[in-house]
Amino acid sequence: MKTIVVASTNPVKAQAAIEGFSAMFPAEEFTVEPLRAVPSISVQPMSDAETLAGALERARLVRDAAPEADYWVGIEGGTEPRDGQLGVFAWVVVLDRERQSQGRSGEFFLPEKVAELVRSGVELGEADDRVFGRSNSKQQNGAVGLLTADVVDRAGLYVPAVIFALIPFKNPELYPLQGK
């Protein structure tokens, strides 16, 4: 059984990691270990670049903290202003002992009421809770689940990004190692 260390204690991120790995490697067995990792970026990343940097830093932090694992995964949700709206997405970085890869989720746009709070410095999960009258939605269905009536929830947003990050691991002959 291979061990995946996810750089978060949020159960949504652990669920997304195990679903992505299991989909890409159905013959393998995996166990997921959530581990708290606090990157040096903002609590609420406000750009694509900052979000990717946060996912990478998270993965590296847990690799350093749990070097015996087989894979280390950083998942970071972020926002980016686009044409007067605030887009929401996630980056996923997967590391093993030889390879580093990343994948990005799809993007959706926040309603202005939520976007205003986020622009003022409120973390997205907190903004969702305030606007939708919820508690701890970021460890449940998240903004995307609230806005789609759970047609897509937070884990469902992250799973494709995990799968995209695993493409070079599934096809190593097509993605030669270029250093660590």
JSON list of C-alpha atoms in Angstrom, two decimals:
[
{"chain": "A", "resi": 1, "resn": "MET", "atom": "CA", "xyz": [0.00, 0.00, 0.00]},
{"chain": "A", "resi": 2, "resn": "LYS", "atom": "CA", "xyz": [1.34, 3.41, -0.95]},
{"chain": "A", "resi": 3, "resn": "THR", "atom": "CA", "xyz": [1.09, 6.40, 1.34]},
{"chain": "A", "resi": 4, "resn": "ILE", "atom": "CA", "xyz": [-0.10, 9.81, 0.18]},
{"chain": "A", "resi": 5, "resn": "VAL", "atom": "CA", "xyz": [0.51, 12.68, 2.58]},
{"chain": "A", "resi": 6, "resn": "VAL", "atom": "CA", "xyz": [-1.90, 15.54, 1.95]},
{"chain": "A", "resi": 7, "resn": "ALA", "atom": "CA", "xyz": [-0.76, 18.95, 3.15]},
{"chain": "A", "resi": 8, "resn": "SER", "atom": "CA", "xyz": [-3.97, 19.75, 5.01]},
{"chain": "A", "resi": 9, "resn": "THR", "atom": "CA", "xyz": [-6.20, 18.39, 7.74]},
{"chain": "A", "resi": 10, "resn": "ASN", "atom": "CA", "xyz": [-9.26, 19.40, 5.71]},
{"chain": "A", "resi": 11, "resn": "PRO", "atom": "CA", "xyz": [-11.10, 16.13, 4.93]},
{"chain": "A", "resi": 12, "resn": "VAL", "atom": "CA", "xyz": [-12.22, 17.49, 1.55]},
{"chain": "A", "resi": 13, "resn": "LYS", "atom": "CA", "xyz": [-8.61, 17.69, 0.35]},
{"chain": "A", "resi": 14, "resn": "ALA", "atom": "CA", "xyz": [-7.82, 14.18, 1.60]},
{"chain": "A", "resi": 15, "resn": "GLN", "atom": "CA", "xyz": [-10.94, 12.85, -0.15]},
{"chain": "A", "resi": 16, "resn": "ALA", "atom": "CA", "xyz": [-9.98, 14.56, -3.42]},
{"chain": "A", "resi": 17, "resn": "ALA", "atom": "CA", "xyz": [-6.46, 13.12, -3.27]},
{"chain": "A", "resi": 18, "resn": "ILE", "atom": "CA", "xyz": [-7.58, 9.54, -2.67]},
{"chain": "A", "resi": 19, "resn": "GLU", "atom": "CA", "xyz": [-10.27, 9.77, -5.37]},
{"chain": "A", "resi": 20, "resn": "GLY", "atom": "CA", "xyz": [-7.81, 11.18, -7.91]},
{"chain": "A", "resi": 21, "resn": "PHE", "atom": "CA", "xyz": [-5.08, 8.63, -7.17]},
{"chain": "A", "resi": 22, "resn": "SER", "atom": "CA", "xyz": [-7.57, 5.74, -7.15]},
{"chain": "A", "resi": 23, "resn": "ALA", "atom": "CA", "xyz": [-9.02, 6.83, -10.49]},
{"chain": "A", "resi": 24, "resn": "MET", "atom": "CA", "xyz": [-5.60, 7.10, -12.12]},
{"chain": "A", "resi": 25, "resn": "PHE", "atom": "CA", "xyz": [-4.11, 3.97, -10.56]},
{"chain": "A", "resi": 26, "resn": "PRO", "atom": "CA", "xyz": [-7.04, 1.58, -9.96]},
{"chain": "A", "resi": 27, "resn": "ALA", "atom": "CA", "xyz": [-4.78, -1.44, -9.43]},
{"chain": "A", "resi": 28, "resn": "GLU", "atom": "CA", "xyz": [-2.91, 0.28, -6.57]},
{"chain": "A", "resi": 29, "resn": "GLU", "atom": "CA", "xyz": [-3.96, 0.62, -2.95]},
{"chain": "A", "resi": 30, "resn": "PHE", "atom": "CA", "xyz": [-3.44, 3.93, -1.20]},
{"chain": "A", "resi": 31, "resn": "THR", "atom": "CA", "xyz": [-3.73, 5.32, 2.25]},
{"chain": "A", "resi": 32, "resn": "VAL", "atom": "CA", "xyz": [-4.00, 9.04, 2.89]},
{"chain": "A", "resi": 33, "resn": "GLU", "atom": "CA", "xyz": [-2.41, 10.82, 5.81]},
{"chain": "A", "resi": 34, "resn": "PRO", "atom": "CA", "xyz": [-3.55, 14.40, 6.34]},
{"chain": "A", "resi": 35, "resn": "LEU", "atom": "CA", "xyz": [-0.83, 16.62, 7.78]},
{"chain": "A", "resi": 36, "resn": "ARG", "atom": "CA", "xyz": [-1.15, 20.27, 8.71]},
{"chain": "A", "resi": 37, "resn": "ALA", "atom": "CA", "xyz": [0.97, 22.55, 6.54]},
{"chain": "A", "resi": 38, "resn": "VAL", "atom": "CA", "xyz": [0.87, 26.32, 6.67]},
{"chain": "A", "resi": 39, "resn": "PRO", "atom": "CA", "xyz": [2.40, 27.97, 3.62]},
{"chain": "A", "resi": 40, "resn": "SER", "atom": "CA", "xyz": [3.84, 31.47, 3.82]},
{"chain": "A", "resi": 41, "resn": "ILE", "atom": "CA", "xyz": [1.32, 32.84, 1.30]},
{"chain": "A", "resi": 42, "resn": "SER", "atom": "CA", "xyz": [-1.87, 34.71, 2.20]},
{"chain": "A", "resi": 43, "resn": "VAL", "atom": "CA", "xyz": [-4.65, 32.79, 3.92]},
{"chain": "A", "resi": 44, "resn": "GLN", "atom": "CA", "xyz": [-6.70, 33.62, 0.83]},
{"chain": "A", "resi": 45, "resn": "PRO", "atom": "CA", "xyz": [-4.50, 33.62, -2.29]},
{"chain": "A", "resi": 46, "resn": "MET", "atom": "CA", "xyz": [-5.58, 36.36, -4.66]},
{"chain": "A", "resi": 47, "resn": "SER", "atom": "CA", "xyz": [-3.81, 35.33, -7.88]},
{"chain": "A", "resi": 48, "resn": "ASP", "atom": "CA", "xyz": [-3.14, 32.28, -9.98]},
{"chain": "A", "resi": 49, "resn": "ALA", "atom": "CA", "xyz": [0.61, 32.52, -9.29]},
{"chain": "A", "resi": 50, "resn": "GLU", "atom": "CA", "xyz": [0.18, 32.85, -5.52]},
{"chain": "A", "resi": 51, "resn": "THR", "atom": "CA", "xyz": [-2.21, 29.89, -5.47]},
{"chain": "A", "resi": 52, "resn": "LEU", "atom": "CA", "xyz": [0.23, 27.66, -7.37]},
{"chain": "A", "resi": 53, "resn": "ALA", "atom": "CA", "xyz": [3.06, 28.79, -5.09]},
{"chain": "A", "resi": 54, "resn": "GLY", "atom": "CA", "xyz": [0.94, 27.86, -2.07]},
{"chain": "A", "resi": 55, "resn": "ALA", "atom": "CA", "xyz": [0.21, 24.36, -3.41]},
{"chain": "A", "resi": 56, "resn": "LEU", "atom": "CA", "xyz": [3.89, 23.79, -4.14]},
{"chain": "A", "resi": 57, "resn": "GLU", "atom": "CA", "xyz": [4.98, 25.04, -0.73]},
{"chain": "A", "resi": 58, "resn": "ARG", "atom": "CA", "xyz": [2.39, 22.86, 0.99]},
{"chain": "A", "resi": 59, "resn": "ALA", "atom": "CA", "xyz": [3.64, 19.75, -0.84]},
{"chain": "A", "resi": 60, "resn": "ARG", "atom": "CA", "xyz": [7.25, 20.53, 0.01]},
{"chain": "A", "resi": 61, "resn": "LEU", "atom": "CA", "xyz": [6.44, 21.18, 3.66]},
{"chain": "A", "resi": 62, "resn": "VAL", "atom": "CA", "xyz": [4.83, 17.78, 4.13]},
{"chain": "A", "resi": 63, "resn": "ARG", "atom": "CA", "xyz": [7.58, 16.06, 2.15]},
{"chain": "A", "resi": 64, "resn": "ASP", "atom": "CA", "xyz": [10.04, 17.47, 4.67]},
{"chain": "A", "resi": 65, "resn": "ALA", "atom": "CA", "xyz": [7.81, 16.52, 7.61]},
{"chain": "A", "resi": 66, "resn": "ALA", "atom": "CA", "xyz": [6.98, 12.97, 6.44]},
{"chain": "A", "resi": 67, "resn": "PRO", "atom": "CA", "xyz": [9.83, 11.82, 4.16]},
{"chain": "A", "resi": 68, "resn": "GLU", "atom": "CA", "xyz": [8.84, 8.14, 4.42]},
{"chain": "A", "resi": 69, "resn": "ALA", "atom": "CA", "xyz": [5.68, 8.62, 2.31]},
{"chain": "A", "resi": 70, "resn": "ASP", "atom": "CA", "xyz": [5.40, 7.71, -1.36]},
{"chain": "A", "resi": 71, "resn": "TYR", "atom": "CA", "xyz": [3.61, 10.89, -2.50]},
{"chain": "A", "resi": 72, "resn": "TRP", "atom": "CA", "xyz": [3.10, 14.38, -1.14]},
{"chain": "A", "resi": 73, "resn": "VAL", "atom": "CA", "xyz": [0.17, 16.50, -2.25]},
{"chain": "A", "resi": 74, "resn": "GLY", "atom": "CA", "xyz": [-0.46, 20.20, -1.88]},
{"chain": "A", "resi": 75, "resn": "ILE", "atom": "CA", "xyz": [-3.91, 21.55, -2.73]},
{"chain": "A", "resi": 76, "resn": "GLU", "atom": "CA", "xyz": [-4.51, 25.27, -2.66]},
{"chain": "A", "resi": 77, "resn": "GLY", "atom": "CA", "xyz": [-7.71, 27.08, -3.52]},
{"chain": "A", "resi": 78, "resn": "GLY", "atom": "CA", "xyz": [-7.37, 30.60, -4.82]},
{"chain": "A", "resi": 79, "resn": "THR", "atom": "CA", "xyz": [-9.01, 33.52, -6.54]},
{"chain": "A", "resi": 80, "resn": "GLU", "atom": "CA", "xyz": [-8.11, 35.81, -9.39]},
{"chain": "A", "resi": 81, "resn": "PRO", "atom": "CA", "xyz": [-9.85, 38.96, -10.62]},
{"chain": "A", "resi": 82, "resn": "ARG", "atom": "CA", "xyz": [-11.09, 38.61, -14.20]},
{"chain": "A", "resi": 83, "resn": "ASP", "atom": "CA", "xyz": [-13.10, 41.23, -16.08]},
{"chain": "A", "resi": 84, "resn": "GLY", "atom": "CA", "xyz": [-14.56, 42.72, -12.89]},
{"chain": "A", "resi": 85, "resn": "GLN", "atom": "CA", "xyz": [-15.44, 39.34, -11.41]},
{"chain": "A", "resi": 86, "resn": "LEU", "atom": "CA", "xyz": [-13.61, 37.12, -8.95]},
{"chain": "A", "resi": 87, "resn": "GLY", "atom": "CA", "xyz": [-12.75, 33.67, -10.30]},
{"chain": "A", "resi": 88, "resn": "VAL", "atom": "CA", "xyz": [-12.21, 30.71, -7.99]},
{"chain": "A", "resi": 89, "resn": "PHE", "atom": "CA", "xyz": [-10.07, 27.62, -8.75]},
{"chain": "A", "resi": 90, "resn": "ALA", "atom": "CA", "xyz": [-7.47, 25.35, -7.20]},
{"chain": "A", "resi": 91, "resn": "TRP", "atom": "CA", "xyz": [-3.95, 24.21, -7.94]},
{"chain": "A", "resi": 92, "resn": "VAL", "atom": "CA", "xyz": [-2.70, 20.75, -7.00]},
{"chain": "A", "resi": 93, "resn": "VAL", "atom": "CA", "xyz": [0.99, 19.83, -6.78]},
{"chain": "A", "resi": 94, "resn": "VAL", "atom": "CA", "xyz": [2.06, 16.19, -6.48]},
{"chain": "A", "resi": 95, "resn": "LEU", "atom": "CA", "xyz": [5.59, 15.17, -5.56]},
{"chain": "A", "resi": 96, "resn": "ASP", "atom": "CA", "xyz": [7.30, 11.83, -5.29]},
{"chain": "A", "resi": 97, "resn": "ARG", "atom": "CA", "xyz": [11.00, 11.14, -4.82]},
{"chain": "A", "resi": 98, "resn": "GLU", "atom": "CA", "xyz": [11.78, 11.93, -8.47]},
{"chain": "A", "resi": 99, "resn": "ARG", "atom": "CA", "xyz": [8.99, 13.97, -9.96]},
{"chain": "A", "resi": 100, "resn": "GLN", "atom": "CA", "xyz": [6.96, 17.11, -9.44]},
{"chain": "A", "resi": 101, "resn": "SER", "atom": "CA", "xyz": [3.80, 17.89, -11.35]},
{"chain": "A", "resi": 102, "resn": "GLN", "atom": "CA", "xyz": [0.81, 20.13, -11.07]},
{"chain": "A", "resi": 103, "resn": "GLY", "atom": "CA", "xyz": [-2.77, 20.38, -12.28]},
{"chain": "A", "resi": 104, "resn": "ARG", "atom": "CA", "xyz": [-5.38, 23.11, -12.09]},
{"chain": "A", "resi": 105, "resn": "SER", "atom": "CA", "xyz": [-9.10, 22.83, -11.56]},
{"chain": "A", "resi": 106, "resn": "GLY", "atom": "CA", "xyz": [-11.82, 24.46, -13.56]},
{"chain": "A", "resi": 107, "resn": "GLU", "atom": "CA", "xyz": [-12.84, 27.98, -12.59]},
{"chain": "A", "resi": 108, "resn": "PHE", "atom": "CA", "xyz": [-16.14, 29.52, -11.54]},
{"chain": "A", "resi": 109, "resn": "PHE", "atom": "CA", "xyz": [-17.07, 33.03, -10.51]},
{"chain": "A", "resi": 110, "resn": "LEU", "atom": "CA", "xyz": [-18.33, 34.26, -7.18]},
{"chain": "A", "resi": 111, "resn": "PRO", "atom": "CA", "xyz": [-21.51, 36.24, -6.70]},
{"chain": "A", "resi": 112, "resn": "GLU", "atom": "CA", "xyz": [-20.68, 39.87, -5.97]},
{"chain": "A", "resi": 113, "resn": "LYS", "atom": "CA", "xyz": [-21.82, 39.65, -2.33]},
{"chain": "A", "resi": 114, "resn": "VAL", "atom": "CA", "xyz": [-19.20, 36.94, -1.63]},
{"chain": "A", "resi": 115, "resn": "ALA", "atom": "CA", "xyz": [-16.57, 38.54, -3.88]},
{"chain": "A", "resi": 116, "resn": "GLU", "atom": "CA", "xyz": [-16.82, 41.85, -1.98]},
{"chain": "A", "resi": 117, "resn": "LEU", "atom": "CA", "xyz": [-16.02, 40.10, 1.31]},
{"chain": "A", "resi": 118, "resn": "VAL", "atom": "CA", "xyz": [-13.08, 38.23, -0.22]},
{"chain": "A", "resi": 119, "resn": "ARG", "atom": "CA", "xyz": [-11.69, 41.40, -1.80]},
{"chain": "A", "resi": 120, "resn": "SER", "atom": "CA", "xyz": [-11.89, 43.06, 1.64]},
{"chain": "A", "resi": 121, "resn": "GLY", "atom": "CA", "xyz": [-9.63, 40.36, 3.12]},
{"chain": "A", "resi": 122, "resn": "VAL", "atom": "CA", "xyz": [-12.13, 37.74, 4.32]},
{"chain": "A", "resi": 123, "resn": "GLU", "atom": "CA", "xyz": [-11.12, 34.15, 3.52]},
{"chain": "A", "resi": 124, "resn": "LEU", "atom": "CA", "xyz": [-13.51, 32.53, 1.01]},
{"chain": "A", "resi": 125, "resn": "GLY", "atom": "CA", "xyz": [-14.83, 29.87, 3.40]},
{"chain": "A", "resi": 126, "resn": "GLU", "atom": "CA", "xyz": [-15.69, 32.52, 5.97]},
{"chain": "A", "resi": 127, "resn": "ALA", "atom": "CA", "xyz": [-17.28, 34.72, 3.30]},
{"chain": "A", "resi": 128, "resn": "ASP", "atom": "CA", "xyz": [-19.43, 31.76, 2.15]},
{"chain": "A", "resi": 129, "resn": "ASP", "atom": "CA", "xyz": [-20.51, 31.04, 5.72]},
{"chain": "A", "resi": 130, "resn": "ARG", "atom": "CA", "xyz": [-21.54, 34.67, 6.24]},
{"chain": "A", "resi": 131, "resn": "VAL", "atom": "CA", "xyz": [-23.47, 35.02, 2.97]},
{"chain": "A", "resi": 132, "resn": "PHE", "atom": "CA", "xyz": [-25.11, 31.58, 2.99]},
{"chain": "A", "resi": 133, "resn": "GLY", "atom": "CA", "xyz": [-25.66, 31.32, 6.76]},
{"chain": "A", "resi": 134, "resn": "ARG", "atom": "CA", "xyz": [-23.49, 28.21, 7.04]},
{"chain": "A", "resi": 135, "resn": "SER", "atom": "CA", "xyz": [-20.76, 27.01, 9.36]},
{"chain": "A", "resi": 136, "resn": "ASN", "atom": "CA", "xyz": [-17.44, 25.54, 8.20]},
{"chain": "A", "resi": 137, "resn": "SER", "atom": "CA", "xyz": [-18.55, 25.12, 4.59]},
{"chain": "A", "resi": 138, "resn": "LYS", "atom": "CA", "xyz": [-14.93, 24.87, 3.44]},
{"chain": "A", "resi": 139, "resn": "GLN", "atom": "CA", "xyz": [-14.70, 21.46, 5.10]},
{"chain": "A", "resi": 140, "resn": "GLN", "atom": "CA", "xyz": [-17.92, 20.41, 3.41]},
{"chain": "A", "resi": 141, "resn": "ASN", "atom": "CA", "xyz": [-19.22, 21.38, -0.01]},
{"chain": "A", "resi": 142, "resn": "GLY", "atom": "CA", "xyz": [-17.49, 24.78, -0.33]},
{"chain": "A", "resi": 143, "resn": "ALA", "atom": "CA", "xyz": [-18.54, 27.74, -2.46]},
{"chain": "A", "resi": 144, "resn": "VAL", "atom": "CA", "xyz": [-18.96, 25.63, -5.58]},
{"chain": "A", "resi": 145, "resn": "GLY", "atom": "CA", "xyz": [-21.26, 23.21, -3.76]},
{"chain": "A", "resi": 146, "resn": "LEU", "atom": "CA", "xyz": [-23.32, 26.04, -2.30]},
{"chain": "A", "resi": 147, "resn": "LEU", "atom": "CA", "xyz": [-23.64, 27.70, -5.71]},
{"chain": "A", "resi": 148, "resn": "THR", "atom": "CA", "xyz": [-24.43, 24.52, -7.68]},
{"chain": "A", "resi": 149, "resn": "ALA", "atom": "CA", "xyz": [-26.69, 22.87, -5.06]},
{"chain": "A", "resi": 150, "resn": "ASP", "atom": "CA", "xyz": [-23.98, 20.19, -4.81]},
{"chain": "A", "resi": 151, "resn": "VAL", "atom": "CA", "xyz": [-23.99, 19.26, -8.47]},
{"chain": "A", "resi": 152, "resn": "VAL", "atom": "CA", "xyz": [-20.24, 19.89, -8.02]},
{"chain": "A", "resi": 153, "resn": "ASP", "atom": "CA", "xyz": [-18.88, 20.12, -4.51]},
{"chain": "A", "resi": 154, "resn": "ARG", "atom": "CA", "xyz": [-15.43, 21.19, -3.33]},
{"chain": "A", "resi": 155, "resn": "ALA", "atom": "CA", "xyz": [-13.96, 17.69, -3.58]},
{"chain": "A", "resi": 156, "resn": "GLY", "atom": "CA", "xyz": [-15.48, 17.33, -7.04]},
{"chain": "A", "resi": 157, "resn": "LEU", "atom": "CA", "xyz": [-13.75, 20.53, -8.10]},
{"chain": "A", "resi": 158, "resn": "TYR", "atom": "CA", "xyz": [-10.39, 19.28, -6.80]},
{"chain": "A", "resi": 159, "resn": "VAL", "atom": "CA", "xyz": [-10.44, 15.68, -8.10]},
{"chain": "A", "resi": 160, "resn": "PRO", "atom": "CA", "xyz": [-9.85, 16.57, -11.78]},
{"chain": "A", "resi": 161, "resn": "ALA", "atom": "CA", "xyz": [-6.91, 18.79, -10.75]},
{"chain": "A", "resi": 162, "resn": "VAL", "atom": "CA", "xyz": [-5.41, 15.86, -8.82]},
{"chain": "A", "resi": 163, "resn": "ILE", "atom": "CA", "xyz": [-5.89, 13.68, -11.91]},
{"chain": "A", "resi": 164, "resn": "PHE", "atom": "CA", "xyz": [-4.27, 16.32, -14.15]},
{"chain": "A", "resi": 165, "resn": "ALA", "atom": "CA", "xyz": [-1.30, 16.53, -11.76]},
{"chain": "A", "resi": 166, "resn": "LEU", "atom": "CA", "xyz": [-0.92, 12.75, -11.97]},
{"chain": "A", "resi": 167, "resn": "ILE", "atom": "CA", "xyz": [-0.69, 12.59, -15.77]},
{"chain": "A", "resi": 168, "resn": "PRO", "atom": "CA", "xyz": [3.15, 12.58, -15.79]},
{"chain": "A", "resi": 169, "resn": "PHE", "atom": "CA", "xyz": [3.15, 9.88, -13.08]},
{"chain": "A", "resi": 170, "resn": "LYS", "atom": "CA", "xyz": [0.84, 7.73, -15.20]},
{"chain": "A", "resi": 171, "resn": "ASN", "atom": "CA", "xyz": [2.87, 8.41, -18.38]},
{"chain": "A", "resi": 172, "resn": "PRO", "atom": "CA", "xyz": [6.48, 8.82, -17.21]},
{"chain": "A", "resi": 173, "resn": "GLU", "atom": "CA", "xyz": [7.87, 7.83, -20.61]},
{"chain": "A", "resi": 174, "resn": "LEU", "atom": "CA", "xyz": [6.20, 10.92, -22.10]},
{"chain": "A", "resi": 175, "resn": "TYR", "atom": "CA", "xyz": [7.40, 13.25, -19.35]},
{"chain": "A", "resi": 176, "resn": "PRO", "atom": "CA", "xyz": [11.15, 12.83, -18.83]},
{"chain": "A", "resi": 177, "resn": "LEU", "atom": "CA", "xyz": [12.55, 13.98, -15.52]},
{"chain": "A", "resi": 178, "resn": "GLN", "atom": "CA", "xyz": [14.02, 17.46, -15.69]},
{"chain": "A", "resi": 179, "resn": "GLY", "atom": "CA", "xyz": [15.52, 17.73, -12.25]},
{"chain": "A", "resi": 180, "resn": "LYS", "atom": "CA", "xyz": [13.88, 18.11, -8.89]}
]
